[in-house]
C-alpha positions as a LaTeX table, in Angstrom:
\begin{tabular}{lrrr}
\hline
Residue & $x$ (\AA) & $y$ (\AA) & $z$ (\AA) \\
\hline
Met1 & 24.17 & $-1.53$ & $-16.75$ \\
Ser2 & 23.37 & $-5.24$ & $-15.77$ \\
Val3 & 20.48 & $-4.99$ & $-13.17$ \\
Cys4 & 17.45 & $-2.84$ & $-13.24$ \\
Ile5 & 14.58 & $-2.06$ & $-10.70$ \\
Val6 & 11.31 & $-2.61$ & $-12.37$ \\
Gly7 & 8.63 & $-2.54$ & $-9.39$ \\
Trp8 & 8.71 & $-1.62$ & $-5.69$ \\
Ser9 & 6.39 & $-1.08$ & $-2.66$ \\
His10 & 6.70 & 0.64 & 0.76 \\
Thr11 & 4.69 & 0.38 & 3.74 \\
Pro12 & 4.05 & 3.19 & 6.20 \\
Phe13 & 6.94 & 3.32 & 8.87 \\
Gly14 & 5.83 & 4.00 & 12.62 \\
Arg15 & 4.51 & 2.07 & 15.53 \\
Leu16 & 2.12 & $-0.20$ & 13.60 \\
Asp17 & $-0.32$ & $-2.71$ & 14.46 \\
Leu18 & 0.91 & $-4.99$ & 11.68 \\
Asp19 & 3.19 & $-7.85$ & 13.06 \\
Phe20 & 6.32 & $-8.91$ & 11.22 \\
Glu21 & 4.72 & $-11.49$ & 8.83 \\
Gln22 & 2.04 & $-9.04$ & 7.88 \\
Leu23 & 4.76 & $-6.52$ & 7.05 \\
Val24 & 6.63 & $-8.88$ & 4.85 \\
Thr25 & 3.49 & $-10.19$ & 3.13 \\
Thr26 & 2.19 & $-6.77$ & 2.50 \\
Ala27 & 5.26 & $-5.47$ & 0.95 \\
Thr28 & 5.94 & $-8.88$ & $-1.11$ \\
Ser29 & 2.28 & $-8.75$ & $-2.57$ \\
Asp30 & 2.47 & $-4.95$ & $-3.35$ \\
Ala31 & 5.79 & $-5.17$ & $-5.19$ \\
Ile32 & 4.83 & $-7.93$ & $-7.24$ \\
Ser33 & 1.64 & $-6.17$ & $-8.30$ \\
His34 & 3.55 & $-3.01$ & $-9.13$ \\
Ala35 & 6.10 & $-4.59$ & $-11.45$ \\
Gly36 & 3.04 & $-6.57$ & $-13.08$ \\
Ile37 & 4.57 & $-9.99$ & $-12.97$ \\
Asp38 & 3.64 & $-13.42$ & $-12.25$ \\
Ala39 & 5.38 & $-14.51$ & $-8.81$ \\
Ala40 & 6.12 & $-17.79$ & $-10.61$ \\
Ala41 & 8.69 & $-15.91$ & $-12.66$ \\
Ile42 & 10.79 & $-15.02$ & $-9.78$ \\
Asp43 & 13.97 & $-16.78$ & $-9.55$ \\
Gly44 & 14.83 & $-16.13$ & $-5.77$ \\
Val45 & 14.05 & $-14.05$ & $-2.77$ \\
Trp46 & 16.27 & $-12.16$ & $-0.51$ \\
Leu47 & 14.95 & $-10.79$ & 2.83 \\
Gly48 & 17.12 & $-8.07$ & 4.60 \\
His49 & 16.35 & $-8.22$ & 8.43 \\
Leu50 & 18.22 & $-7.99$ & 11.74 \\
Asn51 & 16.19 & $-9.32$ & 14.47 \\
Gly52 & 18.52 & $-10.23$ & 17.00 \\
Gly53 & 15.76 & $-10.60$ & 19.43 \\
Leu54 & 13.21 & $-7.86$ & 18.31 \\
Ile55 & 10.77 & $-10.70$ & 17.60 \\
Pro56 & 10.36 & $-14.33$ & 18.30 \\
Glu57 & 11.03 & $-15.77$ & 14.91 \\
Ile58 & 14.65 & $-16.33$ & 13.78 \\
Phe59 & 13.95 & $-18.11$ & 10.79 \\
Cys60 & 11.81 & $-16.11$ & 8.48 \\
Ser61 & 13.35 & $-16.34$ & 4.96 \\
Ser62 & 10.23 & $-18.03$ & 3.69 \\
Leu63 & 7.76 & $-15.60$ & 4.98 \\
Pro64 & 7.53 & $-13.74$ & 1.82 \\
Ser65 & 5.84 & $-16.80$ & 0.16 \\
Gln66 & 3.06 & $-16.20$ & 2.56 \\
Gly67 & 2.33 & $-13.00$ & 0.34 \\
Asn68 & 1.96 & $-14.90$ & $-2.75$ \\
Pro69 & 1.75 & $-18.88$ & $-3.21$ \\
Gly70 & 3.62 & $-18.45$ & $-6.54$ \\
Leu71 & 6.71 & $-17.99$ & $-4.42$ \\
Arg72 & 6.63 & $-21.58$ & $-2.99$ \\
Trp73 & 9.71 & $-23.61$ & $-3.80$ \\
Lys74 & 11.60 & $-20.52$ & $-4.67$ \\
Pro75 & 15.15 & $-20.32$ & $-3.23$ \\
Ala76 & 14.92 & $-17.86$ & $-0.24$ \\
Thr77 & 17.65 & $-16.35$ & 1.89 \\
Arg78 & 17.82 & $-14.01$ & 5.07 \\
Val79 & 20.42 & $-11.49$ & 4.77 \\
Glu80 & 21.91 & $-9.80$ & 8.09 \\
Asn81 & 24.61 & $-6.88$ & 8.00 \\
Ala82 & 23.35 & $-4.80$ & 10.92 \\
Cys83 & 21.62 & $-1.58$ & 9.69 \\
Ala84 & 22.65 & $-2.11$ & 6.23 \\
Ser85 & 20.79 & $-5.62$ & 5.99 \\
Gly86 & 18.58 & $-4.07$ & 3.42 \\
Ala87 & 21.27 & $-2.95$ & 1.00 \\
Ala88 & 23.12 & $-6.27$ & 1.70 \\
Ala89 & 20.03 & $-8.23$ & 0.57 \\
Ile90 & 20.01 & $-6.00$ & $-2.60$ \\
Ala91 & 23.60 & $-6.63$ & $-3.27$ \\
Ser92 & 23.05 & $-10.32$ & $-3.06$ \\
Ala93 & 20.27 & $-10.30$ & $-5.23$ \\
Cys94 & 22.24 & $-8.24$ & $-7.85$ \\
Asp95 & 25.05 & $-10.75$ & $-7.75$ \\
Ala96 & 22.97 & $-13.55$ & $-8.24$ \\
Ile97 & 21.44 & $-11.79$ & $-11.31$ \\
Glu98 & 24.90 & $-10.66$ & $-12.77$ \\
Ala99 & 26.13 & $-14.26$ & $-12.28$ \\
Gly100 & 23.29 & $-15.74$ & $-14.42$ \\
Arg101 & 21.95 & $-17.50$ & $-11.46$ \\
Ala102 & 18.47 & $-15.47$ & $-11.59$ \\
Arg103 & 16.96 & $-13.38$ & $-13.81$ \\
Ile104 & 14.29 & $-12.08$ & $-11.96$ \\
Ala105 & 14.68 & $-11.49$ & $-7.94$ \\
Leu106 & 12.46 & $-10.29$ & $-5.08$ \\
Val107 & 14.08 & $-8.17$ & $-2.27$ \\
Val108 & 12.17 & $-7.71$ & 1.00 \\
Gly109 & 13.35 & $-5.58$ & 3.83 \\
Ala110 & 11.47 & $-5.52$ & 7.07 \\
Glu111 & 11.73 & $-5.05$ & 10.71 \\
Lys112 & 9.17 & $-5.15$ & 13.76 \\
Met113 & 11.10 & $-2.96$ & 16.58 \\
Thr114 & 8.27 & $-1.55$ & 18.71 \\
Ala115 & 6.89 & $-4.79$ & 20.20 \\
Val116 & 9.64 & $-4.87$ & 22.84 \\
Ser117 & 10.79 & $-2.15$ & 25.20 \\
Gly118 & 12.94 & 0.79 & 24.07 \\
Gln119 & 15.63 & $-0.60$ & 26.57 \\
Met120 & 15.41 & $-4.03$ & 24.79 \\
Val121 & 16.09 & $-2.29$ & 21.34 \\
Thr122 & 19.04 & $-0.32$ & 22.67 \\
Asp123 & 20.43 & $-3.43$ & 24.14 \\
Ile124 & 19.92 & $-5.41$ & 21.04 \\
Leu125 & 21.46 & $-2.78$ & 18.80 \\
Ala126 & 24.52 & $-2.60$ & 21.07 \\
Arg127 & 25.24 & $-6.22$ & 20.08 \\
Ala128 & 25.99 & $-4.93$ & 16.49 \\
Ser129 & 29.10 & $-3.20$ & 17.97 \\
Tyr130 & 32.42 & $-5.13$ & 18.82 \\
Tyr131 & 30.59 & $-6.30$ & 21.78 \\
Arg132 & 33.42 & $-7.84$ & 23.93 \\
Asp133 & 34.98 & $-4.36$ & 24.07 \\
Glu134 & 32.21 & $-2.02$ & 23.42 \\
Gly135 & 28.44 & $-3.45$ & 23.89 \\
Ala136 & 29.63 & $-5.72$ & 26.82 \\
His137 & 30.90 & $-2.63$ & 28.66 \\
Gly138 & 27.78 & $-0.58$ & 28.39 \\
Leu139 & 28.72 & 1.34 & 25.34 \\
Thr140 & 25.37 & 2.03 & 23.49 \\
Phe141 & 25.09 & 2.88 & 19.75 \\
Pro142 & 24.37 & 6.53 & 20.97 \\
Gly143 & 27.50 & 6.28 & 23.23 \\
Ile144 & 29.51 & 5.20 & 20.09 \\
Phe145 & 28.11 & 8.06 & 17.75 \\
Ala146 & 28.60 & 10.45 & 20.74 \\
Lys147 & 32.21 & 9.63 & 20.51 \\
Leu148 & 32.19 & 11.10 & 16.79 \\
Val149 & 30.62 & 14.38 & 18.00 \\
Asp150 & 33.33 & 14.64 & 20.71 \\
Ala151 & 36.17 & 13.81 & 18.21 \\
Tyr152 & 34.71 & 16.16 & 15.63 \\
Gly153 & 34.41 & 19.01 & 18.32 \\
Arg154 & 37.85 & 18.68 & 19.32 \\
Gln155 & 39.32 & 18.71 & 15.85 \\
Tyr156 & 36.92 & 21.02 & 13.91 \\
Gly157 & 34.74 & 22.78 & 16.52 \\
Asp158 & 31.32 & 22.01 & 18.09 \\
Pro159 & 29.19 & 20.39 & 15.50 \\
Ser160 & 25.97 & 20.66 & 17.42 \\
Asp161 & 24.57 & 23.65 & 15.40 \\
Ala162 & 25.14 & 21.92 & 12.06 \\
Met163 & 23.51 & 18.62 & 13.71 \\
Ala164 & 20.50 & 20.63 & 14.60 \\
Arg165 & 20.28 & 22.04 & 11.18 \\
Ile166 & 20.38 & 18.65 & 9.64 \\
Ala167 & 17.55 & 17.42 & 12.14 \\
Ala168 & 15.48 & 20.43 & 11.34 \\
Lys169 & 15.96 & 19.98 & 7.44 \\
Asn170 & 15.14 & 16.25 & 7.68 \\
His171 & 12.06 & 16.67 & 9.81 \\
Ala172 & 10.78 & 19.30 & 7.41 \\
Asn173 & 11.35 & 17.13 & 4.48 \\
Gly174 & 9.59 & 14.20 & 6.46 \\
Thr175 & 6.25 & 16.35 & 6.19 \\
Arg176 & 6.20 & 15.72 & 2.49 \\
Asn177 & 6.70 & 11.99 & 2.76 \\
Pro178 & 3.47 & 9.98 & 3.21 \\
Tyr179 & 5.34 & 6.78 & 4.59 \\
Ala180 & 7.19 & 8.83 & 7.21 \\
His181 & 7.13 & 7.78 & 10.96 \\
Met182 & 7.23 & 11.59 & 11.97 \\
Arg183 & 5.47 & 13.99 & 9.80 \\
Lys184 & 6.18 & 17.26 & 11.87 \\
Asp185 & 8.41 & 20.18 & 11.19 \\
Val186 & 9.92 & 21.02 & 14.51 \\
Gly187 & 12.19 & 23.71 & 13.48 \\
Phe188 & 15.65 & 24.54 & 14.06 \\
Asp189 & 15.48 & 26.25 & 17.35 \\
Phe190 & 13.69 & 23.26 & 18.84 \\
Cys191 & 16.24 & 20.86 & 17.56 \\
Asn192 & 19.25 & 23.06 & 18.75 \\
Thr193 & 17.93 & 23.51 & 22.31 \\
Val194 & 18.01 & 21.06 & 25.16 \\
Ser195 & 14.61 & 20.74 & 26.80 \\
Ala196 & 12.21 & 18.32 & 28.59 \\
Ala197 & 10.76 & 17.61 & 24.95 \\
Asn198 & 14.25 & 17.32 & 23.42 \\
Pro199 & 16.41 & 15.77 & 26.32 \\
Leu200 & 20.13 & 14.68 & 25.83 \\
Ile201 & 19.99 & 10.93 & 25.14 \\
His202 & 24.00 & 11.05 & 25.55 \\
Pro203 & 26.13 & 13.93 & 26.28 \\
Gly204 & 26.47 & 15.57 & 22.73 \\
Leu205 & 23.54 & 13.85 & 21.34 \\
Arg206 & 19.95 & 15.33 & 21.68 \\
Lys207 & 16.83 & 13.27 & 21.02 \\
Thr208 & 16.43 & 15.01 & 17.75 \\
Asp209 & 19.97 & 13.90 & 16.81 \\
Cys210 & 18.76 & 10.33 & 16.89 \\
Ser211 & 16.74 & 8.20 & 14.33 \\
Leu212 & 13.48 & 6.83 & 15.11 \\
Val213 & 12.70 & 3.21 & 16.36 \\
Ser214 & 10.26 & 2.06 & 14.01 \\
Asp215 & 8.13 & $-0.79$ & 12.08 \\
Gly216 & 8.11 & $-1.05$ & 8.42 \\
Ala217 & 8.78 & $-2.80$ & 5.20 \\
Ala218 & 9.69 & $-2.14$ & 1.62 \\
Ala219 & 10.36 & $-4.38$ & $-1.36$ \\
Leu220 & 11.89 & $-4.26$ & $-4.80$ \\
Ile221 & 11.57 & $-6.46$ & $-8.01$ \\
Leu222 & 15.01 & $-6.52$ & $-9.67$ \\
Val223 & 15.50 & $-8.02$ & $-13.35$ \\
Asp224 & 18.50 & $-8.71$ & $-15.49$ \\
Ala225 & 18.51 & $-5.49$ & $-17.72$ \\
Ala226 & 18.10 & $-7.57$ & $-20.81$ \\
Leu227 & 14.39 & $-7.89$ & $-19.51$ \\
Ala228 & 13.95 & $-4.30$ & $-18.57$ \\
Lys229 & 12.20 & $-3.40$ & $-22.01$ \\
Asp230 & 9.33 & $-5.88$ & $-21.00$ \\
Phe231 & 8.37 & $-3.48$ & $-17.93$ \\
Asp232 & 6.73 & $-0.29$ & $-17.58$ \\
Arg233 & 9.72 & 1.20 & $-15.93$ \\
Ala234 & 13.39 & 0.47 & $-15.10$ \\
Ile235 & 16.08 & 2.03 & $-12.93$ \\
Ala236 & 19.40 & 0.84 & $-13.46$ \\
Phe237 & 22.35 & 0.34 & $-10.92$ \\
Arg238 & 24.84 & 2.44 & $-12.76$ \\
Ala239 & 27.50 & 1.47 & $-10.24$ \\
Arg240 & 27.50 & $-0.50$ & $-6.90$ \\
Ala241 & 30.15 & $-0.43$ & $-4.16$ \\
His242 & 30.53 & $-2.51$ & $-0.97$ \\
Val243 & 33.17 & $-1.82$ & 1.49 \\
Asn244 & 33.64 & $-3.35$ & 5.03 \\
Asp245 & 35.91 & $-1.87$ & 7.66 \\
Leu246 & 37.52 & $-3.24$ & 10.93 \\
Leu247 & 34.58 & $-3.82$ & 13.52 \\
Pro248 & 36.36 & $-2.31$ & 16.80 \\
Ile249 & 36.50 & 1.43 & 17.11 \\
Ala250 & 39.75 & 1.21 & 18.86 \\
Lys251 & 41.35 & 0.02 & 15.76 \\
Arg252 & 40.08 & 3.10 & 13.45 \\
Asn253 & 40.29 & 6.69 & 12.93 \\
Ile254 & 36.61 & 6.93 & 13.55 \\
Leu255 & 36.58 & 10.89 & 12.52 \\
Gly256 & 37.98 & 9.72 & 9.22 \\
Phe257 & 34.77 & 8.06 & 8.36 \\
Glu258 & 37.05 & 5.76 & 6.09 \\
Gly259 & 34.62 & 2.99 & 5.05 \\
Pro260 & 32.12 & 5.28 & 3.76 \\
Arg261 & 34.65 & 7.52 & 2.20 \\
Arg262 & 36.12 & 4.48 & 0.13 \\
Ala263 & 32.61 & 3.18 & $-0.84$ \\
Trp264 & 31.67 & 6.77 & $-2.15$ \\
Thr265 & 35.18 & 6.99 & $-4.20$ \\
Gln266 & 34.59 & 3.43 & $-5.70$ \\
Ala267 & 30.95 & 4.03 & $-6.53$ \\
Leu268 & 31.44 & 7.51 & $-7.98$ \\
Ser269 & 34.69 & 6.10 & $-9.90$ \\
Ala270 & 32.59 & 3.17 & $-11.48$ \\
Ala271 & 29.85 & 5.41 & $-12.39$ \\
Arg272 & 32.10 & 7.72 & $-14.12$ \\
Cys273 & 30.69 & 10.85 & $-12.36$ \\
Ser274 & 31.36 & 13.11 & $-9.57$ \\
Val275 & 29.29 & 13.84 & $-6.48$ \\
Arg276 & 28.37 & 17.23 & $-8.18$ \\
Asp277 & 26.69 & 15.31 & $-11.09$ \\
Leu278 & 24.17 & 13.64 & $-8.79$ \\
Ser279 & 20.55 & 15.01 & $-8.49$ \\
Phe280 & 19.90 & 13.94 & $-5.13$ \\
Ala281 & 21.08 & 11.37 & $-2.53$ \\
Glu282 & 19.41 & 9.12 & 0.28 \\
Ile283 & 22.05 & 8.62 & 3.01 \\
His284 & 22.32 & 6.99 & 6.28 \\
Asp285 & 21.49 & 9.58 & 9.05 \\
Cys286 & 21.07 & 7.15 & 11.97 \\
Phe287 & 22.53 & 10.11 & 14.00 \\
Thr288 & 22.74 & 13.64 & 12.61 \\
Ile289 & 26.53 & 13.54 & 13.20 \\
Ala290 & 26.80 & 10.57 & 10.54 \\
Glu291 & 24.98 & 12.65 & 7.86 \\
Leu292 & 27.36 & 15.60 & 8.67 \\
Leu293 & 30.43 & 13.18 & 8.39 \\
Thr294 & 28.84 & 11.67 & 4.98 \\
Tyr295 & 29.02 & 15.14 & 3.42 \\
Glu296 & 32.44 & 15.15 & 3.84 \\
Ala297 & 33.00 & 11.42 & 3.03 \\
Met298 & 31.12 & 11.72 & $-0.28$ \\
Gly299 & 33.33 & 14.78 & $-1.39$ \\
Leu300 & 30.52 & 17.28 & $-0.88$ \\
Thr301 & 32.89 & 19.47 & 1.36 \\
Glu302 & 36.40 & 19.10 & 2.86 \\
Pro303 & 36.97 & 17.34 & 6.27 \\
Gly304 & 35.71 & 19.60 & 9.04 \\
Arg305 & 33.51 & 21.88 & 6.52 \\
Gly306 & 30.48 & 19.71 & 6.40 \\
Ser307 & 28.37 & 22.62 & 7.71 \\
Arg308 & 29.04 & 24.86 & 4.59 \\
Ala309 & 26.61 & 22.29 & 2.72 \\
Leu310 & 24.02 & 23.38 & 5.15 \\
Leu311 & 24.73 & 27.11 & 5.46 \\
Asp312 & 25.03 & 27.46 & 1.59 \\
Gly313 & 21.65 & 25.41 & 0.95 \\
Thr314 & 23.19 & 22.69 & $-1.17$ \\
Val315 & 21.56 & 19.71 & 0.73 \\
Tyr316 & 18.05 & 21.32 & 0.94 \\
Pro317 & 15.27 & 20.16 & $-1.62$ \\
Asp318 & 15.90 & 23.37 & $-3.76$ \\
Gly319 & 19.66 & 23.04 & $-3.44$ \\
Ala320 & 22.42 & 21.73 & $-5.81$ \\
Leu321 & 22.42 & 18.33 & $-4.26$ \\
Pro322 & 19.26 & 17.59 & $-1.99$ \\
Ile323 & 20.07 & 15.09 & 0.72 \\
Asn324 & 17.31 & 12.94 & 2.31 \\
Ala325 & 14.42 & 14.45 & 0.55 \\
Ser326 & 12.45 & 11.74 & 2.16 \\
Gly327 & 13.07 & 12.78 & 5.80 \\
Gly328 & 15.85 & 10.19 & 6.05 \\
Leu329 & 15.99 & 7.85 & 9.11 \\
Lys330 & 15.77 & 10.98 & 11.22 \\
Ala331 & 12.13 & 11.48 & 10.39 \\
Lys332 & 11.02 & 8.64 & 8.12 \\
Gly333 & 12.10 & 6.11 & 10.61 \\
His334 & 14.75 & 3.26 & 10.74 \\
Pro335 & 13.02 & $-0.23$ & 10.85 \\
Ile336 & 16.55 & $-1.63$ & 10.50 \\
Gly337 & 16.11 & $-4.32$ & 7.94 \\
Ala338 & 13.87 & $-2.36$ & 5.75 \\
Thr339 & 16.04 & 0.85 & 5.65 \\
Gly340 & 18.28 & $-0.03$ & 2.78 \\
Val341 & 15.39 & $-1.17$ & 0.71 \\
Ser342 & 13.23 & 1.97 & 1.61 \\
Met343 & 16.13 & 4.04 & 0.36 \\
His344 & 16.09 & 2.37 & $-3.09$ \\
Val345 & 12.43 & 2.63 & $-3.37$ \\
Leu346 & 12.57 & 6.43 & $-2.67$ \\
Ala347 & 15.28 & 6.79 & $-5.16$ \\
Ala348 & 13.41 & 4.93 & $-7.76$ \\
Met349 & 10.43 & 7.00 & $-7.23$ \\
Gln350 & 12.69 & 10.22 & $-7.69$ \\
Leu351 & 14.19 & 9.00 & $-10.86$ \\
Thr352 & 10.59 & 8.09 & $-12.21$ \\
Gly353 & 9.04 & 11.33 & $-11.28$ \\
Ser354 & 6.70 & 9.62 & $-8.91$ \\
Ala355 & 7.87 & 10.97 & $-5.41$ \\
Gly356 & 4.74 & 13.32 & $-5.06$ \\
Glu357 & 5.47 & 16.19 & $-2.67$ \\
Met358 & 8.96 & 15.04 & $-2.08$ \\
Gln359 & 9.84 & 15.13 & $-5.94$ \\
Ile360 & 13.36 & 16.75 & $-6.95$ \\
Thr361 & 13.14 & 18.67 & $-10.19$ \\
Gly362 & 14.85 & 17.10 & $-12.86$ \\
Ala363 & 15.99 & 14.08 & $-10.96$ \\
Asn364 & 18.10 & 11.85 & $-13.38$ \\
Leu365 & 20.94 & 10.37 & $-11.22$ \\
Gly366 & 20.53 & 9.38 & $-7.73$ \\
Ala367 & 22.83 & 7.91 & $-4.93$ \\
Val368 & 22.00 & 5.57 & $-1.98$ \\
Phe369 & 24.33 & 5.09 & 1.05 \\
Asn370 & 23.30 & 2.58 & 3.55 \\
Met371 & 25.66 & 1.86 & 6.64 \\
Gly372 & 25.88 & $-1.10$ & 9.14 \\
Gly373 & 27.25 & $-0.20$ & 12.49 \\
Met374 & 29.56 & 2.64 & 12.93 \\
Ala375 & 30.97 & 3.00 & 9.35 \\
Val376 & 31.56 & $-0.81$ & 9.29 \\
Ala377 & 29.36 & $-2.23$ & 6.42 \\
Asn378 & 29.14 & 0.51 & 3.69 \\
Tyr379 & 27.02 & 0.28 & 0.51 \\
Val380 & 26.72 & 2.88 & $-2.08$ \\
Asn381 & 24.79 & 2.62 & $-5.16$ \\
Ile382 & 24.29 & 5.02 & $-8.03$ \\
Leu383 & 21.03 & 4.79 & $-9.74$ \\
Glu384 & 19.89 & 6.23 & $-13.13$ \\
His385 & 16.47 & 6.21 & $-15.03$ \\
Val386 & 16.67 & 4.25 & $-18.10$ \\
Gln387 & 13.13 & 3.50 & $-19.02$ \\
\hline
\end{tabular}
């Protein structure tokens, strides 16, 4: 144990009237207040943010200081690693603390996605692929993840039923999350049926199989574990793992989900626990096929048997290992830079018994998996309540 979370904040996710700066400053001031510290005590600021054209500003690392004048003169860095930008910002702050370069850090994750057209969002996100061979030839991220659906179907059988169960589960969970973009239980039959309200976004992917385009922000206060006793609460990083795979999908066995699998193996080994020891997990369900493959990558089921975790109830809120009790990206929303930080805030809430209607009974050990690209940048952190 070397780094602890001692404070946090979370804005609502959705189509918000707040601009990017307001999202950042709100999350900043609320996290500092929650931790009960003076901003002057913070040694560094890390901002997780994709942008890529979603907002006009390209230089935003100092925006958190607009939320508290005590942050002026503090070193601040913007961190970008596609959809894992939030987890990358957390990892950078943890590295600085573990290296002795900082004792208290502020991490903010934020994104404003709805100020541009849906087509522009799709085009911008496509640039997070191996663009010369993928995005430049019209391959969007729905198209990339549809390749997973096709490959899974050819090797193991059609996963669409399992994907619909994941969508329905996460939408039902989202009704209990006050921060969620979509708080509506749409049911399995709706998710499993192509209709005018649930059209195909790409062959193999229905609208309910795709995460939401959202605005939002979240923030964390991290401290050296030696300082944790001075705070009202402390959630420790029991283990951290970061694994990057090759960028081109043509050079990988995409169905193997090898990057996530390695990250999970490393994190669980470092935490000296098995996946069955976890109380819950927040995982990256940018598309429902990603959640299904993560069940297999994390060792919850054998390859090709991910549906069993749904059919036997394991991943539901009252199951042996609840997955995405928050509603996940599917219902909570997916403001790119905010996602990884949001996952850690929600995990911290679970571990302190402050998750409200989302609360998992007896939660004492949780995992977070945040993924950039199609299984390219993979972060798995194991968290536990120590105070």
